[in-house]
Amino acid sequence: MILLSVWFVVLLGLPFWWKTTRVYRAELPNEDIEQWNEWMTCQPTFPITINLHLTSSVDSIPASTGIKDGIEKRVQELNANHISKAKFPVKFVTDQAWSGSKEGDISDRPSAIPGTYDFYISPGSDTIATIKTHRQGFIQVESWDEDHIVGAVTEIFNAIFGTEQRVIQQLVHAADTRGAEKVKDQLKAVKYAPGYQLTFSLFSGDASNGVREWKIQEAINAYLTPVLKSMSVVSTFTVESQVQHYASLTFTPQLDTDQKEYYLTPNSLPNFINAAEWSLASTVTSLPSLNFLTYVPKPSESPLVIKSGPSSLRSKTNSFLIPRWGGITILNRDNDTIASPQVITEKELKPLMKVFLTQLRDLMGLTDLSAVKASFPIIFHKASNEVPTAWELDNLLRRRTAENLVDSLATLTSLARLVADTPNMVVLDHIQKDVVDALKDVERSCQRLSEQQYVEALTASRDALVKAETAFFDPTMVSMLYFPDEHKYAIYMPLFVPISVPLLMAVLRELKKHKESKKALAEKEEEEGDKEEDKAKKE
């Protein structure tokens, strides 16, 4: 009975031991993730609406219906050349007459809806297009007939939106294999984040008779703030500045004796930053940081320029960009011509800020539409102080939304595969909730895209990315990864072996006793049977 009692306790405790020591794994929606990764649940759709305003100031006006049908047919042919899981429907509206005939007659109330644009069309001596800053375009066509109007509008459409659509197609097509970072056109741009920390740093090679102060705050207010305000629809920005003296380089610049100047070659630029001594990391915020560094060389190494060799031309801006990190500008100062050798004024900072703004545009992924080509001139108006145009912001909205969707699904797919391949990984309920909520945000973003609500679509895609990365990097998931089966054996064997051996031996003894008693009983019964048989024979 004692042995049975002990084994009863052991067997009764096994379920409790199994329950309390097992790895908890909440079920993830793997099938939903796989369907989204293949874009089976919803295809990302990026609609565009273009209102065509034909001038009514001429006697003969081509049929608007024929123009609309012709443009839509041409655009469909362009999209048919690309196989992609993304869709780019374009709606052309031609029922809006325009009483004007020149660029100055365009309405001063441009569209406030991202993705909706107005093209004003009139005859002219040459075919030329002018793209204004706020979703408006003025097109003059040389021949006032249907074919020339259709051809001009189609070519302008392809010039403005063609590259953007190809980039998005690559993003979506690569979602199930490589992710967004593989698109070569976006290698300079930083990964999307809801907010960024901009750090403006002044590094002086020698402060004994050099710069001690710079009017960076005034320059930021004058040149940078309007740009950041316009880009707040995509991301928010915080700005900080710092000054560090005696910031020496890790190498000695080469001397050009003919030009009497020091120079850096492109091969030496990767080693420009002295990471061991220069303080560049921000401790104020956890936001991704973009660095804009101004370096003032010490007098013994000044002027310092960037060029490929002694007889080569100088860099026009004396600056260079580090992809996904920031930009660096070298400032050479002539103490004989400046007002105060120890202070960098706002006037001196103006050309530097223009360089930094150009670098910021590249880092944020803004597309320079003025570089597009067509068979006729296309003039792009630029806003003052490098402020992005509405066309550029719409482009960025659509592209960043696509990147976020692709990155979110790539993260969720990696998480699902990691959990499936790692049996010891803990998956708590809040991780499951983050994954489910991330998929809901992906669906909401996809729906908002189809409705041409690009700001809301970006917000939903941002929420999806944040939740997906929160689930993937949750610290509780790695709690059991460093506790393999070998460790379990090492822990449980000293506890269970000492008690299990006596118990097993006792069971064996009891079985042996039971077997011996059963054998003795059988022999006794056999002996008694023999006695009864002998007794019967005697009788």
Coordinates of C-alpha atoms in Angstrom, one line a residue:
M1 CA 0.0 0.0 0.0
I2 CA 2.8 2.4 0.8
L3 CA 4.4 1.8 -2.6
L4 CA 1.0 2.3 -4.4
S5 CA 0.5 5.5 -2.4
V6 CA 3.9 6.8 -3.6
W7 CA 3.2 6.0 -7.2
F8 CA -0.2 7.4 -7.0
V9 CA 1.3 10.8 -5.8
V10 CA 3.8 10.6 -8.7
L11 CA 1.3 9.9 -11.3
L12 CA -1.1 12.5 -9.9
G13 CA 1.7 15.2 -10.1
L14 CA 2.7 14.5 -13.7
P15 CA -0.2 16.5 -15.3
F16 CA 0.5 19.4 -12.9
W17 CA 4.2 19.3 -13.7
W18 CA 3.5 19.2 -17.5
K19 CA 1.0 22.1 -17.2
T20 CA 3.3 24.3 -15.2
T21 CA 6.5 23.7 -17.2
R22 CA 5.3 23.7 -20.7
V23 CA 6.1 26.6 -23.1
Y24 CA 2.9 28.6 -23.7
R25 CA 2.3 29.3 -27.4
A26 CA -0.7 31.4 -28.4
E27 CA -1.8 30.4 -31.9
L28 CA -0.9 32.9 -34.6
P29 CA -3.1 33.5 -37.7
N30 CA -0.5 31.8 -40.1
E31 CA -3.0 31.2 -42.9
D32 CA -4.1 34.9 -42.9
I33 CA -0.5 36.0 -42.9
E34 CA 0.3 33.7 -45.9
Q35 CA -2.8 35.0 -47.8
W36 CA -1.8 38.6 -47.2
N37 CA 1.7 37.9 -48.2
E38 CA 0.4 36.7 -51.5
W39 CA -2.0 39.7 -51.7
M40 CA -4.9 37.2 -51.9
T41 CA -7.0 39.1 -49.4
C42 CA -6.7 42.6 -50.9
Q43 CA -4.6 43.9 -53.8
P44 CA -3.0 47.3 -53.1
T45 CA -4.6 49.9 -55.3
F46 CA -3.3 53.4 -55.9
P47 CA -6.1 55.3 -57.8
I48 CA -5.5 58.7 -59.4
T49 CA -8.1 61.2 -60.6
I50 CA -7.2 63.7 -63.3
N51 CA -9.6 66.5 -64.3
L52 CA -9.1 67.6 -67.8
H53 CA -10.1 71.2 -68.5
L54 CA -10.3 72.0 -72.2
T55 CA -10.3 75.7 -73.1
S56 CA -13.6 77.0 -74.5
S57 CA -12.1 80.2 -75.9
V58 CA -11.5 78.6 -79.3
D59 CA -14.1 78.0 -82.0
S60 CA -13.6 74.3 -82.5
I61 CA -13.3 72.0 -79.4
P62 CA -12.4 68.3 -79.8
A63 CA -14.9 65.9 -78.5
S64 CA -14.2 65.4 -74.8
T65 CA -15.5 61.8 -74.8
G66 CA -13.0 60.8 -77.5
I67 CA -10.2 62.4 -75.6
K68 CA -11.1 60.7 -72.4
D69 CA -11.4 57.3 -74.1
G70 CA -8.2 57.7 -76.0
I71 CA -6.2 58.7 -72.9
E72 CA -7.6 55.8 -70.8
K73 CA -6.7 53.4 -73.6
R74 CA -3.2 54.6 -73.8
V75 CA -2.7 54.5 -70.0
Q76 CA -4.1 51.0 -69.9
E77 CA -1.6 49.9 -72.5
L78 CA 1.2 51.4 -70.4
N79 CA 0.1 49.5 -67.3
A80 CA -0.4 46.3 -69.3
N81 CA 3.3 46.2 -69.9
H82 CA 4.0 45.6 -66.2
I83 CA 3.0 42.4 -64.4
S84 CA 2.4 43.3 -60.8
K85 CA 0.1 42.6 -57.8
A86 CA -0.5 46.3 -57.4
K87 CA -3.2 48.2 -59.4
F88 CA -3.1 51.8 -60.6
P89 CA -6.5 52.8 -61.8
V90 CA -6.8 56.2 -63.4
K91 CA -10.0 58.2 -63.7
F92 CA -10.1 61.0 -66.3
V93 CA -12.9 63.6 -66.0
T94 CA -13.5 65.8 -69.1
D95 CA -16.9 67.4 -68.3
Q96 CA -15.4 70.6 -66.8
A97 CA -15.1 73.5 -69.2
W98 CA -12.4 76.2 -68.9
S99 CA -12.9 79.7 -70.0
G100 CA -9.2 80.6 -69.9
S101 CA -6.5 80.1 -72.4
K102 CA -3.2 80.8 -70.7
E103 CA -1.4 79.8 -67.5
G104 CA -2.4 82.9 -65.7
D105 CA -6.1 82.0 -66.1
I106 CA -5.7 78.8 -64.1
S107 CA -7.9 78.6 -61.0
D108 CA -6.3 79.7 -57.7
R109 CA -8.1 76.9 -55.9
P110 CA -6.1 73.8 -56.5
S111 CA -7.2 70.4 -55.4
A112 CA -6.7 69.7 -51.7
I113 CA -7.2 65.9 -52.2
P114 CA -4.0 63.8 -52.6
G115 CA -4.2 61.9 -55.9
T116 CA -6.6 64.4 -57.6
Y117 CA -5.0 66.7 -60.2
D118 CA -6.2 69.3 -62.7
F119 CA -4.8 69.6 -66.2
Y120 CA -5.7 72.8 -68.1
I121 CA -5.3 72.4 -71.9
S122 CA -5.3 75.0 -74.7
P123 CA -3.8 75.4 -78.2
G124 CA -0.4 77.0 -78.7
S125 CA 2.5 77.5 -81.1
D126 CA 4.5 74.6 -79.5
T127 CA 3.7 71.7 -77.3
I128 CA 4.9 72.5 -73.8
A129 CA 3.7 71.7 -70.3
T130 CA 4.0 73.6 -67.0
I131 CA 3.5 71.7 -63.8
K132 CA 2.7 74.0 -60.9
T133 CA 3.4 73.3 -57.3
H134 CA -0.2 72.5 -56.1
R135 CA -1.6 69.6 -58.2
Q136 CA -2.2 71.7 -61.3
G137 CA -0.7 71.5 -64.8
F138 CA -1.0 73.7 -67.9
I139 CA -0.6 72.1 -71.3
Q140 CA -0.2 73.8 -74.6
V141 CA -0.6 71.5 -77.7
E142 CA 0.8 72.5 -81.1
S143 CA -2.1 70.9 -83.0
W144 CA -5.6 71.4 -81.5
D145 CA -7.0 67.9 -82.3
E146 CA -7.8 64.8 -80.4
D147 CA -4.7 62.8 -81.3
H148 CA -2.2 65.5 -80.2
I149 CA -4.1 66.2 -76.9
V150 CA -4.3 62.5 -76.1
G151 CA -0.6 62.0 -76.9
A152 CA 0.5 65.0 -74.8
V153 CA -1.6 64.1 -71.7
T154 CA -0.5 60.5 -71.9
E155 CA 3.2 61.4 -72.1
I156 CA 2.9 63.9 -69.2
F157 CA 1.1 61.2 -67.2
N158 CA 3.8 58.7 -67.8
A159 CA 6.6 61.2 -67.1
I160 CA 5.2 62.2 -63.7
F161 CA 3.7 58.8 -62.5
G162 CA 5.6 56.2 -64.5
T163 CA 8.7 55.9 -62.3
E164 CA 6.7 56.0 -59.1
Q165 CA 4.4 53.2 -60.3
R166 CA 7.4 51.1 -61.4
V167 CA 9.0 51.5 -57.9
I168 CA 5.7 50.5 -56.2
Q169 CA 5.4 47.5 -58.5
Q170 CA 8.9 46.3 -57.6
L171 CA 8.1 46.8 -53.9
V172 CA 4.9 44.8 -54.0
H173 CA 6.3 42.1 -56.3
A174 CA 9.3 41.6 -54.0
A175 CA 7.1 41.4 -50.8
D176 CA 7.1 37.6 -50.6
T177 CA 10.8 37.2 -51.2
R178 CA 13.1 40.1 -50.4
G179 CA 11.2 43.1 -48.9
A180 CA 11.3 46.8 -49.6
E181 CA 14.9 47.4 -49.0
K182 CA 16.0 45.6 -52.2
V183 CA 14.7 48.3 -54.5
K184 CA 17.8 50.0 -55.8
D185 CA 16.2 53.4 -56.3
Q186 CA 15.6 53.7 -52.6
L187 CA 19.1 52.9 -51.2
K188 CA 19.7 56.5 -50.1
A189 CA 16.5 56.9 -48.3
V190 CA 16.1 56.0 -44.7
K191 CA 13.5 53.4 -43.6
Y192 CA 10.2 55.0 -42.9
A193 CA 9.5 56.0 -39.3
P194 CA 6.6 58.1 -37.8
G195 CA 9.2 60.5 -36.5
Y196 CA 12.8 61.5 -37.0
Q197 CA 15.5 63.3 -34.9
L198 CA 17.4 65.8 -37.0
T199 CA 20.8 66.6 -35.4
F200 CA 22.8 69.5 -36.7
S201 CA 26.4 69.3 -35.5
L202 CA 29.3 71.8 -35.8
F203 CA 32.7 70.2 -35.5
S204 CA 35.7 72.5 -35.3
G205 CA 39.2 71.3 -35.9
D206 CA 40.7 73.9 -33.6
A207 CA 38.8 76.4 -31.3
S208 CA 41.8 78.4 -30.2
N209 CA 41.3 81.0 -32.9
G210 CA 38.3 79.6 -34.7
V211 CA 34.6 79.1 -34.5
R212 CA 32.9 79.1 -31.1
E213 CA 29.3 79.8 -32.0
W214 CA 26.9 79.4 -34.9
K215 CA 23.4 80.9 -35.5
I216 CA 21.9 77.5 -36.3
Q217 CA 18.6 78.2 -34.6
E218 CA 17.9 81.3 -36.8
A219 CA 18.9 79.3 -39.9
I220 CA 16.6 76.4 -39.0
N221 CA 13.7 78.8 -38.5
A222 CA 14.3 80.5 -41.8
Y223 CA 15.0 77.6 -44.1
L224 CA 14.2 74.3 -42.5
T225 CA 11.0 74.9 -40.6
P226 CA 8.8 75.4 -43.7
V227 CA 10.1 72.2 -45.2
L228 CA 9.5 70.2 -42.1
K229 CA 6.0 71.6 -41.7
S230 CA 5.0 70.6 -45.2
M231 CA 6.4 67.1 -44.7
S232 CA 4.5 66.6 -41.4
V233 CA 1.8 64.8 -43.3
V234 CA 4.3 61.9 -43.7
S235 CA 6.4 62.1 -40.6
T236 CA 7.1 64.4 -37.7
F237 CA 10.5 65.9 -36.9
T238 CA 12.4 67.1 -33.8
V239 CA 15.6 69.2 -34.2
E240 CA 18.6 69.5 -32.0
S241 CA 22.1 71.0 -32.4
Q242 CA 25.5 70.6 -30.9
V243 CA 29.0 72.1 -31.1
Q244 CA 32.2 70.1 -30.5
H245 CA 35.7 71.6 -30.6
Y246 CA 39.0 70.0 -31.3
A247 CA 37.4 67.5 -33.6
S248 CA 40.4 66.0 -35.4
L249 CA 40.2 63.8 -38.4
T250 CA 41.5 60.2 -38.3
F251 CA 43.9 60.9 -41.2
T252 CA 45.9 63.8 -42.7
P253 CA 44.4 65.5 -45.8
Q254 CA 46.6 65.6 -48.9
L255 CA 48.2 68.8 -49.9
D256 CA 47.9 70.3 -53.4
T257 CA 51.0 72.5 -53.6
D258 CA 49.9 74.1 -56.9
Q259 CA 46.5 75.3 -55.6
K260 CA 47.8 75.8 -52.0
E261 CA 44.9 73.8 -50.6
Y262 CA 44.3 70.5 -48.8
Y263 CA 41.9 68.0 -50.4
L264 CA 40.0 64.8 -49.7
T265 CA 39.5 62.2 -52.3
P266 CA 36.3 60.2 -52.7
N267 CA 38.2 57.1 -51.4
S268 CA 38.9 58.9 -48.1
L269 CA 35.4 60.1 -47.4
P270 CA 34.2 56.8 -45.8
N271 CA 36.8 57.4 -43.1
F272 CA 36.0 61.0 -42.6
I273 CA 34.0 60.5 -39.4
N274 CA 36.1 60.0 -36.3
A275 CA 33.6 57.7 -34.5
A276 CA 35.9 57.2 -31.5
E277 CA 36.1 60.9 -30.6
W278 CA 33.1 62.6 -32.3
S279 CA 29.9 62.5 -30.2
L280 CA 27.0 61.9 -32.7
A281 CA 24.6 59.6 -30.9
S282 CA 21.6 61.4 -29.4
T283 CA 20.5 60.4 -25.9
V284 CA 17.4 62.6 -25.9
T285 CA 15.1 60.4 -28.0
S286 CA 14.8 56.9 -29.4
L287 CA 13.7 58.2 -32.8
P288 CA 15.8 57.4 -35.9
S289 CA 18.5 60.1 -36.2
L290 CA 19.5 62.0 -39.3
N291 CA 22.8 63.8 -39.0
F292 CA 23.8 67.0 -40.7
L293 CA 27.4 67.8 -39.9
T294 CA 29.4 71.0 -40.6
Y295 CA 33.1 70.6 -40.3
V296 CA 35.4 73.6 -40.0
P297 CA 39.0 72.5 -40.6
K298 CA 41.8 73.8 -38.4
P299 CA 43.9 76.7 -39.9
S300 CA 46.8 74.4 -40.6
E301 CA 44.6 72.2 -42.9
S302 CA 42.6 75.0 -44.5
P303 CA 41.2 75.4 -47.1
L304 CA 40.0 71.8 -47.2
V305 CA 38.1 70.7 -50.4
I306 CA 36.8 67.5 -52.0
K307 CA 38.2 66.5 -55.3
S308 CA 39.6 63.3 -56.9
G309 CA 43.1 64.5 -57.4
P310 CA 45.5 67.5 -57.4
S311 CA 44.5 68.7 -60.9
S312 CA 40.8 67.8 -60.6
L313 CA 37.9 70.1 -60.2
R314 CA 36.5 70.8 -56.7
S315 CA 33.2 69.6 -55.5
K316 CA 30.7 72.5 -56.1
T317 CA 29.1 72.1 -52.7
N318 CA 32.1 70.7 -50.8
S319 CA 29.8 68.1 -49.3
F320 CA 28.8 64.5 -49.5
L321 CA 25.9 62.3 -48.5
I322 CA 26.1 59.1 -46.4
P323 CA 23.1 57.0 -47.4
R324 CA 20.6 56.4 -44.6
W325 CA 22.8 58.3 -42.2
G326 CA 23.0 62.0 -43.1
G327 CA 25.2 64.6 -44.8
I328 CA 28.5 66.3 -44.2
T329 CA 29.6 69.7 -45.4
I330 CA 33.1 71.2 -45.1
L331 CA 33.1 75.0 -44.4
N332 CA 36.2 77.0 -45.2
R333 CA 36.2 80.4 -43.7
D334 CA 38.3 83.4 -44.6
N335 CA 38.8 85.3 -41.4
D336 CA 39.9 88.4 -43.4
T337 CA 36.5 88.8 -45.1
I338 CA 33.9 87.6 -42.5
A339 CA 32.4 89.9 -39.9
S340 CA 33.3 87.7 -36.9
P341 CA 35.8 84.9 -37.0
Q342 CA 34.3 83.3 -33.9
V343 CA 30.6 83.3 -35.0
I344 CA 29.1 81.7 -38.1
T345 CA 26.2 84.0 -39.0
E346 CA 22.9 83.1 -40.6
K347 CA 24.1 84.5 -43.8
E348 CA 27.0 82.1 -43.9
L349 CA 24.7 79.2 -43.1
K350 CA 22.3 79.9 -45.9
P351 CA 24.3 78.0 -48.6
L352 CA 24.9 75.2 -46.1
M353 CA 21.2 74.9 -45.3
K354 CA 20.4 74.6 -49.0
V355 CA 22.8 71.7 -49.2
F356 CA 21.3 70.1 -46.1
L357 CA 17.8 70.5 -47.5
T358 CA 18.9 68.7 -50.7
Q359 CA 20.4 66.0 -48.6
L360 CA 17.2 65.8 -46.5
R361 CA 15.1 65.3 -49.6
D362 CA 17.3 62.4 -50.7
L363 CA 17.2 60.8 -47.2
M364 CA 13.4 61.1 -47.0
G365 CA 13.0 59.6 -50.5
L366 CA 11.5 62.7 -52.2
T367 CA 11.6 62.3 -56.0
D368 CA 12.9 65.2 -58.0
L369 CA 10.2 65.4 -60.8
S370 CA 12.1 68.1 -62.6
A371 CA 14.5 65.4 -63.9
V372 CA 11.8 63.6 -65.9
K373 CA 12.1 63.5 -69.7
A374 CA 9.6 63.8 -72.5
S375 CA 9.5 64.5 -76.2
F376 CA 8.5 68.1 -75.4
P377 CA 9.6 70.5 -72.6
I378 CA 8.0 70.0 -69.2
I379 CA 8.6 72.9 -66.8
F380 CA 8.2 72.1 -63.1
H381 CA 7.7 75.0 -60.8
K382 CA 9.5 74.8 -57.4
A383 CA 8.2 76.1 -54.2
S384 CA 10.3 78.6 -52.2
N385 CA 12.9 77.4 -49.7
E386 CA 13.0 73.9 -51.2
V387 CA 9.5 73.1 -49.8
P388 CA 8.3 69.9 -51.5
T389 CA 5.5 70.3 -54.0
A390 CA 2.1 68.6 -53.6
W391 CA 3.1 66.3 -56.5
E392 CA 6.2 65.2 -54.6
L393 CA 4.4 64.7 -51.3
D394 CA 1.7 62.6 -53.0
N395 CA 4.4 60.5 -54.6
L396 CA 6.0 60.1 -51.2
L397 CA 2.7 59.2 -49.5
R398 CA 1.9 56.4 -51.9
R399 CA 5.4 55.0 -51.9
R400 CA 5.9 55.1 -48.2
T401 CA 2.5 53.4 -47.7
A402 CA 3.6 50.6 -50.1
E403 CA 6.9 50.2 -48.2
N404 CA 5.1 50.0 -44.9
L405 CA 2.7 47.4 -46.1
V406 CA 5.5 45.3 -47.6
D407 CA 7.6 45.6 -44.5
S408 CA 4.7 44.8 -42.2
L409 CA 3.9 41.6 -44.0
A410 CA 7.5 40.6 -44.3
T411 CA 7.9 41.1 -40.5
L412 CA 4.8 39.0 -39.8
T413 CA 5.9 36.3 -42.2
S414 CA 9.3 36.1 -40.6
L415 CA 7.7 35.9 -37.2
A416 CA 5.3 33.1 -38.2
R417 CA 8.2 31.1 -39.7
L418 CA 10.4 31.7 -36.7
V419 CA 7.8 30.5 -34.3
A420 CA 7.1 27.4 -36.4
D421 CA 10.8 26.6 -36.6
T422 CA 11.5 27.2 -32.9
P423 CA 9.4 25.0 -30.6
N424 CA 10.8 26.5 -27.4
M425 CA 9.8 30.0 -28.3
V426 CA 7.1 31.6 -26.0
V427 CA 4.2 33.2 -27.7
L428 CA 2.0 35.1 -25.2
D429 CA -1.5 36.4 -25.8
H430 CA -0.4 40.0 -26.2
I431 CA 1.9 39.0 -29.1
Q432 CA -1.0 37.2 -30.8
K433 CA -3.1 40.4 -30.3
D434 CA -0.3 42.5 -31.9
V435 CA -0.2 40.2 -34.9
V436 CA -4.0 40.2 -35.3
D437 CA -4.2 44.0 -34.9
A438 CA -1.3 44.4 -37.4
L439 CA -3.3 42.4 -40.0
K440 CA -6.4 44.5 -39.3
D441 CA -4.3 47.7 -39.9
V442 CA -3.0 46.2 -43.1
E443 CA -6.5 45.6 -44.3
R444 CA -7.6 49.1 -43.2
S445 CA -4.7 50.6 -45.1
C446 CA -5.5 48.6 -48.2
Q447 CA -9.1 49.7 -48.1
R448 CA -8.2 53.4 -47.6
L449 CA -5.8 53.1 -50.6
S450 CA -8.6 51.9 -52.9
E451 CA -10.7 54.9 -51.7
Q452 CA -7.9 57.3 -52.6
Q453 CA -7.5 58.3 -48.9
Y454 CA -3.7 58.4 -48.9
V455 CA -3.1 60.1 -45.6
E456 CA -5.4 57.7 -43.8
A457 CA -3.8 54.8 -45.7
L458 CA -0.3 55.9 -44.6
T459 CA -1.4 56.2 -41.0
A460 CA -2.9 52.7 -41.0
S461 CA 0.2 51.2 -42.6
R462 CA 2.4 52.9 -40.1
D463 CA 0.3 51.4 -37.3
A464 CA 0.6 48.0 -38.9
L465 CA 4.4 48.3 -39.1
V466 CA 4.7 49.4 -35.5
K467 CA 2.6 46.5 -34.2
A468 CA 4.3 44.0 -36.4
E469 CA 7.8 45.1 -35.2
T470 CA 6.6 45.2 -31.6
A471 CA 5.4 41.6 -31.8
F472 CA 8.6 40.5 -33.6
F473 CA 11.0 42.1 -31.1
D474 CA 9.0 41.3 -27.9
P475 CA 11.5 40.4 -25.2
T476 CA 9.3 37.6 -23.8
M477 CA 9.7 35.5 -27.0
V478 CA 13.4 34.8 -26.3
S479 CA 13.0 33.8 -22.6
M480 CA 13.1 30.0 -23.5
L481 CA 15.5 30.1 -26.4
Y482 CA 18.5 29.8 -24.0
F483 CA 16.9 26.7 -22.3
P484 CA 17.4 23.8 -24.7
D485 CA 16.5 20.2 -24.0
E486 CA 20.0 19.4 -22.7
H487 CA 19.5 21.9 -19.9
K488 CA 16.3 20.2 -19.0
Y489 CA 18.0 16.9 -18.6
A490 CA 20.7 18.5 -16.5
I491 CA 18.1 20.0 -14.2
Y492 CA 15.7 17.2 -13.8
M493 CA 18.1 14.2 -13.6
P494 CA 19.5 15.1 -10.2
L495 CA 15.9 15.5 -8.9
F496 CA 14.2 12.5 -10.5
V497 CA 16.9 9.9 -10.8
P498 CA 17.6 9.5 -7.0
I499 CA 13.9 8.9 -6.3
S500 CA 13.0 7.0 -9.4
V501 CA 15.6 4.3 -9.0
P502 CA 14.4 3.2 -5.5
L503 CA 10.8 3.3 -6.7
L504 CA 11.6 1.2 -9.8
M505 CA 13.6 -1.3 -7.7
A506 CA 10.7 -1.5 -5.2
V507 CA 8.3 -2.2 -8.1
L508 CA 10.6 -4.9 -9.5
R509 CA 10.8 -6.5 -6.0
E510 CA 7.1 -6.4 -5.6
L511 CA 6.7 -7.9 -9.1
K512 CA 9.3 -10.6 -8.2
K513 CA 7.5 -11.4 -5.0
H514 CA 4.2 -11.5 -6.7
K515 CA 5.7 -13.9 -9.3
E516 CA 7.3 -16.1 -6.6
S517 CA 4.1 -16.2 -4.6
K518 CA 2.1 -17.1 -7.6
K519 CA 4.5 -19.8 -8.5
A520 CA 4.5 -21.2 -4.9
L521 CA 0.7 -21.1 -4.9
A522 CA 0.6 -23.0 -8.2
E523 CA 3.1 -25.6 -6.8
K524 CA 1.0 -26.0 -3.6
E525 CA -2.2 -26.4 -5.7
E526 CA -0.4 -29.0 -7.8
E527 CA 0.9 -30.9 -4.7
E528 CA -2.5 -30.9 -3.2
G529 CA -4.0 -32.2 -6.4
D530 CA -1.4 -35.0 -6.5
K531 CA -2.3 -36.0 -2.9
E532 CA -6.0 -36.1 -3.7
E533 CA -5.3 -38.2 -6.7
D534 CA -3.2 -40.7 -4.6
K535 CA -5.9 -40.8 -2.0
A536 CA -8.5 -41.6 -4.6
K537 CA -6.3 -44.5 -6.0
K538 CA -6.0 -46.1 -2.5
E539 CA -9.7 -46.0 -2.0

